[in-house]
Amino acid sequence: MKQPRHFLSLLDITAGEFRHLITRAIELKAMVRAGTLYEPLKNKTLGMVFEKSSTRTRVSFETGMVQFGGSAIFLSPRDTQLGRGEPVEDSARVLSRMVDVIMVRTYAHETLELFAAHSRVPVINGLSDLFHPCQLLADMQTYFEHRGDIAGKTVAWVGDGNNMCHSYINAAHLLGFTLHIASPPGYQPRQHLIQASQARIQLFADPAEAVRGADLVVTDVWASMGQEDENRERRQAFRNYQVDQRLMSHAAPDALFMHCLPAHRGEEVSAEVIDGGQSVVWDEAENRLHAQKALLEFLLT
Ligand code: CP
Ligand code: NVA
């Protein structure tokens, strides 16, 4: 059996393919705006396994499939046999004999790898504890739309060295931007990921130093899904890492602000910044739809 093409992390695509997806996402967005009917996935089905909550990922994938002439099925452990202990391998084997592509949002990245290893069809990472590659497709599309190519630019990541941060590390490697990371001690991104992209990454103790001259400032929640019981200690550890107007003033004057959402105003970002003129978070959220349509088209046609 020919191995299907999976998208578990950004490193599953080449730099050229990443750029193609961005260009294509921008084209597909223009087509939707123009009312052009384009249905390359007629009669195709996307299975979506969600072990964690979601607003954007679910709605963007489901809407994308409808726009492409196909359909999507939402599957949660609460009401599938996955939640009653049916092995991941068996679930992957069965689902992939029926649907054409599968998106999985889960905790351990190894679950996703296990799922993919037993799937006959492409598996897409809709977020794991390690990576959130679909979000990076949207973030990069958004940067390209507003400012052009990101190669040679500087991006500042302020906050948790989490799944989003890890995907930024991969994106820096592929698209050729410099990534400044400011995370509190104990919350830094995984060492092996930093090492693999060392030439592009700089770690900073002081968020202001990380943001200095940056073209894009990005942050994310202090406690990710599954870390709710660490809320108190994290709030303490991250208290000096809020992206507020004062921190943004160190960035380039035309710097953009991004956040994958959902956001906690008054924690990782001030209301003034996320609702202010440099913030492109709504475009970023919308682009999940267009970027993932580009990905589905790429994997399936
Ligand atoms: N950014 C993101 O993935 O949002 P959801 O959790 O709402 O899908
Ligand atoms: N880091 C966050 C991203 C949510 C889209 C989480 O994993 O909860």
CSV table of C-alpha atoms and ligand atoms in Angstrom, one decimal:
chain,number,residue,atom,x,y,z
A,1,MET,CA,0.0,0.0,0.0
A,2,LYS,CA,1.3,3.4,-1.0
A,3,GLN,CA,1.9,5.6,2.1
A,4,PRO,CA,-0.4,8.6,2.1
A,5,ARG,CA,1.0,12.1,2.6
A,6,HIS,CA,0.4,13.3,6.2
A,7,PHE,CA,0.6,16.8,7.7
A,8,LEU,CA,1.6,16.2,11.3
A,9,SER,CA,4.1,19.0,11.5
A,10,LEU,CA,5.4,21.7,9.2
A,11,LEU,CA,8.4,19.6,8.6
A,12,ASP,CA,6.2,17.3,6.5
A,13,ILE,CA,6.3,19.9,3.8
A,14,THR,CA,9.1,21.5,2.0
A,15,ALA,CA,9.8,25.3,2.0
A,16,GLY,CA,8.6,25.4,-1.6
A,17,GLU,CA,5.4,23.6,-0.7
A,18,PHE,CA,4.8,26.0,2.2
A,19,ARG,CA,5.1,28.9,-0.1
A,20,HIS,CA,2.8,27.3,-2.6
A,21,LEU,CA,0.2,26.7,0.1
A,22,ILE,CA,0.4,30.4,1.1
A,23,THR,CA,0.0,31.6,-2.5
A,24,ARG,CA,-2.8,29.2,-3.1
A,25,ALA,CA,-4.6,30.2,0.1
A,26,ILE,CA,-4.6,33.8,-1.0
A,27,GLU,CA,-6.0,32.7,-4.4
A,28,LEU,CA,-8.7,30.6,-2.9
A,29,LYS,CA,-9.7,33.5,-0.6
A,30,ALA,CA,-10.1,35.7,-3.6
A,31,MET,CA,-12.2,33.1,-5.3
A,32,VAL,CA,-14.6,32.9,-2.3
A,33,ARG,CA,-14.8,36.7,-2.3
A,34,ALA,CA,-15.6,36.7,-6.0
A,35,GLY,CA,-18.3,34.1,-5.5
A,36,THR,CA,-16.5,31.6,-7.8
A,37,LEU,CA,-17.8,28.1,-7.3
A,38,TYR,CA,-14.9,25.6,-7.1
A,39,GLU,CA,-15.6,22.1,-5.9
A,40,PRO,CA,-12.5,19.9,-6.3
A,41,LEU,CA,-13.5,17.6,-3.4
A,42,LYS,CA,-17.0,16.7,-4.5
A,43,ASN,CA,-18.1,13.5,-2.8
A,44,LYS,CA,-15.0,13.5,-0.5
A,45,THR,CA,-15.3,13.3,3.2
A,46,LEU,CA,-13.1,14.7,6.0
A,47,GLY,CA,-13.3,12.9,9.4
A,48,MET,CA,-12.5,15.2,12.3
A,49,VAL,CA,-11.4,13.7,15.6
A,50,PHE,CA,-11.5,16.2,18.4
A,51,GLU,CA,-10.2,15.1,21.8
A,52,LYS,CA,-10.0,18.8,22.8
A,53,SER,CA,-12.3,21.8,22.3
A,54,SER,CA,-12.3,23.9,19.2
A,55,THR,CA,-14.1,26.8,17.6
A,56,ARG,CA,-11.8,27.9,14.7
A,57,THR,CA,-10.4,24.5,13.7
A,58,ARG,CA,-13.7,22.8,13.5
A,59,VAL,CA,-15.6,25.5,11.7
A,60,SER,CA,-12.8,26.3,9.3
A,61,PHE,CA,-12.3,22.6,8.3
A,62,GLU,CA,-16.1,22.0,8.1
A,63,THR,CA,-16.8,25.1,6.1
A,64,GLY,CA,-13.8,24.5,3.8
A,65,MET,CA,-15.1,21.0,2.9
A,66,VAL,CA,-18.6,22.4,2.2
A,67,GLN,CA,-17.1,25.1,-0.1
A,68,PHE,CA,-15.1,22.4,-1.9
A,69,GLY,CA,-18.2,20.4,-2.5
A,70,GLY,CA,-17.5,17.7,0.1
A,71,SER,CA,-18.5,17.1,3.7
A,72,ALA,CA,-17.0,16.7,7.1
A,73,ILE,CA,-17.9,14.6,10.1
A,74,PHE,CA,-17.3,15.8,13.6
A,75,LEU,CA,-16.1,13.0,15.9
A,76,SER,CA,-15.6,13.4,19.6
A,77,PRO,CA,-14.4,10.7,22.1
A,78,ARG,CA,-17.5,11.4,24.1
A,79,ASP,CA,-19.7,9.8,21.5
A,80,THR,CA,-17.4,7.5,19.5
A,81,GLN,CA,-15.8,4.2,20.6
A,82,LEU,CA,-12.5,6.0,20.9
A,83,GLY,CA,-13.7,7.4,24.2
A,84,ARG,CA,-14.6,3.8,25.3
A,85,GLY,CA,-11.2,2.5,24.7
A,86,GLU,CA,-11.2,1.3,21.1
A,87,PRO,CA,-7.5,1.4,20.2
A,88,VAL,CA,-6.2,4.4,18.2
A,89,GLU,CA,-4.8,2.0,15.6
A,90,ASP,CA,-8.1,0.3,15.0
A,91,SER,CA,-10.0,3.6,14.8
A,92,ALA,CA,-7.5,4.8,12.2
A,93,ARG,CA,-7.8,1.6,10.2
A,94,VAL,CA,-11.6,1.8,10.2
A,95,LEU,CA,-12.1,5.5,9.6
A,96,SER,CA,-9.5,5.6,6.8
A,97,ARG,CA,-11.4,2.9,4.9
A,98,MET,CA,-14.4,5.2,4.8
A,99,VAL,CA,-13.3,8.8,4.6
A,100,ASP,CA,-10.8,10.5,2.3
A,101,VAL,CA,-8.8,12.5,4.8
A,102,ILE,CA,-8.7,12.8,8.6
A,103,MET,CA,-8.0,15.6,10.9
A,104,VAL,CA,-7.0,14.8,14.5
A,105,ARG,CA,-6.8,17.2,17.5
A,106,THR,CA,-5.3,15.4,20.4
A,107,TYR,CA,-3.0,15.6,23.5
A,108,ALA,CA,0.1,13.5,23.0
A,109,HIS,CA,1.8,14.0,19.6
A,110,GLU,CA,2.5,10.2,19.6
A,111,THR,CA,-1.2,9.5,19.4
A,112,LEU,CA,-1.3,11.4,16.1
A,113,GLU,CA,1.8,9.5,14.8
A,114,LEU,CA,0.2,6.2,15.8
A,115,PHE,CA,-3.0,7.2,14.1
A,116,ALA,CA,-1.2,8.2,10.9
A,117,ALA,CA,0.9,5.0,10.9
A,118,HIS,CA,-2.4,3.0,10.6
A,119,SER,CA,-4.3,5.3,8.3
A,120,ARG,CA,-4.7,4.7,4.5
A,121,VAL,CA,-5.5,8.4,3.9
A,122,PRO,CA,-3.8,11.6,4.8
A,123,VAL,CA,-3.9,12.7,8.4
A,124,ILE,CA,-3.7,16.3,9.4
A,125,ASN,CA,-2.6,17.6,12.8
A,126,GLY,CA,-5.4,19.9,14.1
A,127,LEU,CA,-3.3,20.6,17.2
A,128,SER,CA,-1.3,18.3,19.5
A,129,ASP,CA,0.6,19.2,22.6
A,130,LEU,CA,3.7,19.5,20.4
A,131,PHE,CA,2.6,21.3,17.3
A,132,HIS,CA,-0.1,23.4,15.7
A,133,PRO,CA,1.0,23.5,12.0
A,134,CYS,CA,-2.4,24.5,10.5
A,135,GLN,CA,-2.3,27.7,12.5
A,136,LEU,CA,1.1,28.5,11.0
A,137,LEU,CA,-0.3,28.2,7.5
A,138,ALA,CA,-2.9,30.9,8.4
A,139,ASP,CA,-0.4,33.1,10.3
A,140,MET,CA,2.1,33.1,7.4
A,141,GLN,CA,-0.7,33.7,4.9
A,142,THR,CA,-1.7,36.7,7.0
A,143,TYR,CA,1.8,38.1,7.2
A,144,PHE,CA,2.3,37.7,3.4
A,145,GLU,CA,-1.0,39.5,2.8
A,146,HIS,CA,-0.2,42.4,5.0
A,147,ARG,CA,3.6,42.8,4.5
A,148,GLY,CA,4.8,40.5,1.8
A,149,ASP,CA,7.5,37.8,2.1
A,150,ILE,CA,8.6,37.1,5.7
A,151,ALA,CA,12.1,35.9,4.7
A,152,GLY,CA,14.7,37.9,6.4
A,153,LYS,CA,12.2,39.4,8.9
A,154,THR,CA,12.3,39.1,12.6
A,155,VAL,CA,9.4,37.5,14.6
A,156,ALA,CA,9.2,37.8,18.4
A,157,TRP,CA,7.5,35.0,20.3
A,158,VAL,CA,6.6,36.1,23.8
A,159,GLY,CA,5.3,33.6,26.3
A,160,ASP,CA,5.0,29.8,26.7
A,161,GLY,CA,7.4,27.6,24.7
A,162,ASN,CA,4.3,25.5,23.6
A,163,ASN,CA,2.8,23.9,20.5
A,164,MET,CA,2.4,27.2,18.8
A,165,CYS,CA,6.0,28.3,19.6
A,166,HIS,CA,7.3,24.9,18.3
A,167,SER,CA,5.5,25.4,15.0
A,168,TYR,CA,6.9,29.0,14.8
A,169,ILE,CA,10.4,27.4,15.2
A,170,ASN,CA,9.6,25.1,12.2
A,171,ALA,CA,8.3,28.0,10.2
A,172,ALA,CA,11.4,30.1,10.8
A,173,HIS,CA,13.5,27.2,9.5
A,174,LEU,CA,11.4,26.7,6.4
A,175,LEU,CA,10.6,30.3,5.4
A,176,GLY,CA,13.9,31.9,6.5
A,177,PHE,CA,12.9,34.4,9.2
A,178,THR,CA,14.7,35.0,12.5
A,179,LEU,CA,12.7,34.0,15.6
A,180,HIS,CA,13.3,35.7,18.9
A,181,ILE,CA,11.9,33.7,21.8
A,182,ALA,CA,11.2,35.1,25.3
A,183,SER,CA,9.9,32.5,27.7
A,184,PRO,CA,10.2,32.3,31.5
A,185,PRO,CA,12.6,29.8,32.9
A,186,GLY,CA,11.1,26.3,32.9
A,187,TYR,CA,8.7,27.2,30.1
A,188,GLN,CA,11.1,27.3,27.2
A,189,PRO,CA,10.5,25.4,24.0
A,190,ARG,CA,11.9,21.8,23.5
A,191,GLN,CA,15.6,21.9,23.2
A,192,HIS,CA,15.8,19.4,20.3
A,193,LEU,CA,13.5,21.6,18.2
A,194,ILE,CA,15.6,24.7,18.9
A,195,GLN,CA,18.7,22.8,18.0
A,196,ALA,CA,17.3,21.6,14.7
A,197,SER,CA,16.7,25.2,13.6
A,198,GLN,CA,19.5,26.8,15.6
A,199,ALA,CA,20.6,29.2,12.9
A,200,ARG,CA,17.2,31.0,13.0
A,201,ILE,CA,16.5,31.0,16.7
A,202,GLN,CA,17.6,33.4,19.5
A,203,LEU,CA,16.5,33.0,23.1
A,204,PHE,CA,16.0,36.0,25.3
A,205,ALA,CA,15.5,36.4,29.1
A,206,ASP,CA,13.9,39.9,28.7
A,207,PRO,CA,10.7,40.2,26.5
A,208,ALA,CA,11.6,43.8,25.6
A,209,GLU,CA,14.9,42.6,24.1
A,210,ALA,CA,13.2,39.9,22.2
A,211,VAL,CA,10.7,42.3,20.7
A,212,ARG,CA,13.3,45.0,19.9
A,213,GLY,CA,12.9,45.8,16.1
A,214,ALA,CA,10.6,42.8,15.5
A,215,ASP,CA,8.3,42.9,12.4
A,216,LEU,CA,5.8,40.5,14.0
A,217,VAL,CA,5.0,39.9,17.7
A,218,VAL,CA,3.2,36.8,18.6
A,219,THR,CA,1.9,35.3,21.8
A,220,ASP,CA,-0.5,32.6,23.1
A,221,VAL,CA,-2.3,31.6,26.3
A,222,TRP,CA,-0.2,30.9,29.4
A,223,ALA,CA,-2.0,27.7,30.1
A,224,SER,CA,-2.8,25.5,27.0
A,225,MET,CA,-5.6,22.9,26.9
A,226,GLY,CA,-4.9,20.2,29.3
A,227,GLN,CA,-2.8,22.5,31.6
A,228,GLU,CA,-5.8,24.0,33.4
A,229,ASP,CA,-4.6,22.8,36.8
A,230,GLU,CA,-1.3,24.7,36.4
A,231,ASN,CA,-3.2,28.0,35.9
A,232,ARG,CA,-2.1,29.6,39.2
A,233,GLU,CA,1.6,28.8,39.0
A,234,ARG,CA,1.7,29.8,35.3
A,235,ARG,CA,0.0,33.1,36.0
A,236,GLN,CA,2.8,33.8,38.5
A,237,ALA,CA,5.6,32.7,36.2
A,238,PHE,CA,4.3,34.6,33.2
A,239,ARG,CA,3.3,37.8,34.9
A,240,ASN,CA,6.1,39.9,33.2
A,241,TYR,CA,5.4,38.4,29.8
A,242,GLN,CA,2.2,40.3,28.8
A,243,VAL,CA,2.2,41.8,25.4
A,244,ASP,CA,1.0,45.3,26.1
A,245,GLN,CA,1.5,48.7,24.4
A,246,ARG,CA,4.8,49.3,26.2
A,247,LEU,CA,6.2,46.0,25.0
A,248,MET,CA,5.0,46.6,21.5
A,249,SER,CA,6.7,50.0,21.5
A,250,HIS,CA,10.0,48.2,21.3
A,251,ALA,CA,9.0,46.5,18.0
A,252,ALA,CA,9.3,48.0,14.5
A,253,PRO,CA,6.8,50.9,14.1
A,254,ASP,CA,4.9,48.9,11.5
A,255,ALA,CA,5.0,45.6,13.4
A,256,LEU,CA,2.0,43.3,13.4
A,257,PHE,CA,0.5,41.5,16.3
A,258,MET,CA,-0.8,37.9,16.1
A,259,HIS,CA,-2.5,35.5,18.5
A,260,CYS,CA,-4.0,32.1,17.4
A,261,LEU,CA,-6.9,32.7,19.8
A,262,PRO,CA,-8.7,32.1,22.0
A,263,ALA,CA,-7.1,35.0,24.0
A,264,HIS,CA,-7.2,36.1,27.6
A,265,ARG,CA,-7.2,39.9,27.6
A,266,GLY,CA,-5.3,41.1,30.7
A,267,GLU,CA,-3.2,38.0,30.8
A,268,GLU,CA,-0.9,37.2,27.8
A,269,VAL,CA,-2.1,40.3,25.9
A,270,SER,CA,-3.6,43.6,26.9
A,271,ALA,CA,-7.0,44.6,25.4
A,272,GLU,CA,-5.3,47.7,23.9
A,273,VAL,CA,-3.0,45.5,21.8
A,274,ILE,CA,-5.3,42.8,20.7
A,275,ASP,CA,-8.0,45.2,19.8
A,276,GLY,CA,-5.6,47.9,18.5
A,277,GLY,CA,-4.3,48.9,15.1
A,278,GLN,CA,-1.4,46.6,14.9
A,279,SER,CA,-3.4,43.5,15.6
A,280,VAL,CA,-4.4,41.3,12.7
A,281,VAL,CA,-6.0,38.5,14.7
A,282,TRP,CA,-9.3,38.5,12.9
A,283,ASP,CA,-7.6,38.1,9.5
A,284,GLU,CA,-5.5,35.4,11.1
A,285,ALA,CA,-8.6,33.5,12.3
A,286,GLU,CA,-10.3,33.8,8.9
A,287,ASN,CA,-7.3,32.6,7.1
A,288,ARG,CA,-7.6,29.2,8.9
A,289,LEU,CA,-10.4,28.6,6.4
A,290,HIS,CA,-8.4,29.5,3.3
A,291,ALA,CA,-5.1,28.1,4.3
A,292,GLN,CA,-6.6,24.7,5.2
A,293,LYS,CA,-8.5,24.6,1.9
A,294,ALA,CA,-5.2,25.0,0.2
A,295,LEU,CA,-3.8,22.2,2.3
A,296,LEU,CA,-6.8,19.9,1.6
A,297,GLU,CA,-6.5,20.5,-2.1
A,298,PHE,CA,-2.7,19.9,-1.9
A,299,LEU,CA,-3.2,16.6,-0.1
A,300,LEU,CA,-6.1,15.3,-2.0
A,301,THR,CA,-5.9,16.4,-5.6
B,1,CP,N1,-6.6,28.7,17.1
B,1,CP,C1,-7.3,27.6,17.2
B,1,CP,O1,-6.9,26.5,16.9
B,1,CP,O2,-8.6,27.8,17.7
B,1,CP,P1,-9.6,26.7,18.1
B,1,CP,O3,-9.0,26.0,19.4
B,1,CP,O4,-10.9,27.4,18.4
B,1,CP,O5,-9.7,25.7,17.0
B,2,NVA,N1,-1.6,26.6,22.9
B,2,NVA,C1,-3.0,26.6,22.8
B,2,NVA,C2,-3.5,26.9,21.4
B,2,NVA,C3,-5.0,26.9,21.2
B,2,NVA,C4,-5.4,27.0,19.8
B,2,NVA,C5,-3.5,25.3,23.3
B,2,NVA,O1,-2.9,24.2,23.0
B,2,NVA,O2,-4.5,25.2,24.0
